[in-house]
Structure formats: C-alpha cells, structure tokens
Amino acid sequence: MQPQTLQPYIGRFAPSPTGPLHAGSLFAALASYLDAKANNGQWLLRIEDVDTLRNVEGACEMIIQSLRNHGLDWDGDIFYQADKNVYYQAGLDQLANQSQVYYCDCTRAKLREYPGPYPGFCRQKKRVAYADASAHTPASHAIRFHCGEQQYSFNDRVLGPQSFNMQTFGDCILKRRDSLFAYQLAVVIDDAAQAITHVVRGADLLESTVWQIALQQSLNLPPVKYAHLPVITLDNSAQKLSKQTGAAALNDQCANKNLQRALQQLNQPLPLSPEQLPIKAIITWAIEHWDIERIREK
Ligand code: GLU
C-alpha cells in the first residue's frame, strides 16, 4: 500500500459518449478511481461531449449506469462539455491576444499528401489574423495553436521521465472548420475549471499530453500530474481496445468478473474469493491495496 499523500488530489474520468463502456475504458476508469481514493482524493466525472458529431445517442446514460454498476461513484455533479463553449472561446481569445493562434485553410485533401505533423503551411500567412470561425457556417478555416519548437519534459507516474520536442507534433487544431472546439483545448480548460490535480488515463493519449502541457503553460493554468496506463489490446492483436476497434460493451451483469480482470490487468492483487464478495467490498479492498508502482512492474 502506498503512503497516503497530504497534497490535495482531484482526479477525473473523462469518457467521450461515443459508445458504451468497454473493458479498455473500465481499466482507465478503475485506475483513476483507485488512485484518487487511495490518495484521499476526489474523483470527478466529465462527459467529453464537445464533439457533437461523434456523440452516440444513449451512450452517456449507458456509461453512467455501467460506472454505477461497477461501484465507481463520482464526487459532485457530472460535468458536461457541451455547454462550456463560452469558456473555450475565452481561452482561444487569450491565445489569440498572445498571437499564438492562426487561421488554417488547408484542405483535408492537401494534408493527406503530408502525413505526419502539420507542416505549418498557414503559420506565416495568417499568424495574427483572428475571427470567430462560427461567423461562417461551415467555417472557411480551422484555428491552430502555434506550438513552436520547445522541448517539454514531465515525469509520468507510470512511464517515468518523458521529453518531447513540439516540432515532432506540429500545430494542433483548437477550433475546427466545422466550428466545433477541439478536444485539446476543451480538456485543458476543463481540467483547470474542475481544479484537476492528477490525470490517470491510457498511454494512447501521451502525445496529447504534450499539447495539453503547452496549452496549460500558454494559458497560465496550473500544471497537472500525469500517469499513462499501458494500452489494453484485443487478444492476439496489437490493436488498442477501443470503441473504434469494435470493443464489446461491458456486461454489467458480470461486474464482479470485469473488476477482477481489470485489477489483474493493472497488476494489482485480488482479495481472497473475490467472486463471493459484493462489488463495493472489492472496490474497498482494491483502494486499500492500490499501488500505482505495480503497473510499471508489469
Ligand atoms: N475523452 C477521452 C476518451 O474517451 C479521454 C480524454 C482524457 O482522459 O483526457 O478517450
């Protein structure tokens, strides 16, 4: 069992309502929950529904129900992104005032010829110009973050020291051509709005973390501690278990089994005869025995 920290801890689980909870998302939800609770922290639930085109009807309710059925109860009210555009716009305005954004009218067809980081075609062209994309529907341009070529380093609690040069990633989109705010901007504004101190999530988001740290620093927002979990793959395949790869919805009737499997995948010990325990007892036991270091040892 890890020593309990005295620092305030506010963690979160931030699913996108693009489908029901599956084994990969339970893994991330459970890890972030146990880490928060083992550190006497709060665990908040944020529904990342900013990309309204990808939201699936009923998915949000299914995710919420599945979390409840697996004994993962969040603190406070559920936070929804869909009604937070005014805050995302304020963040964008701040970056624009700092001349850190620019219009980009590169078409998808053009960018397909340049796989890899965005080559910065529009960077010089319209660096300072800025206007609300939503004035045109669909907007004639996206708005990109001018990231520069800075080196960003952070100590990941699972993966250890990480260091990336922004050049490898290119300038990310903050507001899309279709006028929707992009995930990178929304998540940074939301983490600050919810006073998140610790993020525990899948390593498939490691690259996003670099953009997010760059955005936090540019917006003068407090830093967050990160822990990136190994990505759960489908049996006999290198494919990440995700809604996109057709991961099956969790069967809530098998919550006990699902939790056992997720704990094993997190390299955490199991109580004796877990199948005979109520869900809440497994969760309490798992909080008491949680050790994030064990994930790295796997
Ligand atoms: N909404 C993202 C997803 O469902 C997670 C974002 C995050 O944890 O920062 O993959």
Coordinates of C-alpha atoms and ligand atoms in Angstrom, one line a residue, residues 12-16 18 46 48 183 187 191 199-201 204-205 212 240 243, ligand 1:
R12 CA -11.3 12.5 -13.0
F13 CA -12.6 10.1 -15.6
A14 CA -13.5 11.8 -18.9
P15 CA -15.2 9.4 -21.3
S16 CA -16.5 10.5 -24.7
T18 CA -19.3 7.6 -28.4
R46 CA -16.7 14.6 -17.0
E48 CA -16.5 14.8 -23.1
Y183 CA -10.6 18.2 -27.6
V187 CA -9.7 19.3 -22.0
D191 CA -9.1 20.3 -16.2
V199 CA -4.8 12.7 -14.6
V200 CA -4.7 8.9 -15.0
R201 CA -5.5 7.7 -18.5
D204 CA -2.7 6.4 -26.3
L205 CA -3.2 10.0 -25.1
Q212 CA -2.0 20.0 -23.3
K240 CA -5.9 -0.9 -29.0
K243 CA -14.9 1.8 -29.5
Ligands
GLU1 N1 -12.5 11.6 -23.8 C1 -11.3 10.9 -24.0 C2 -11.6 9.4 -24.4 O1 -12.7 9.0 -24.1 C3 -10.4 10.8 -22.7 C4 -9.7 12.1 -22.5 C5 -8.9 12.3 -21.3 O2 -8.9 11.4 -20.4 O3 -8.2 13.3 -21.2 O4 -10.7 8.8 -24.9

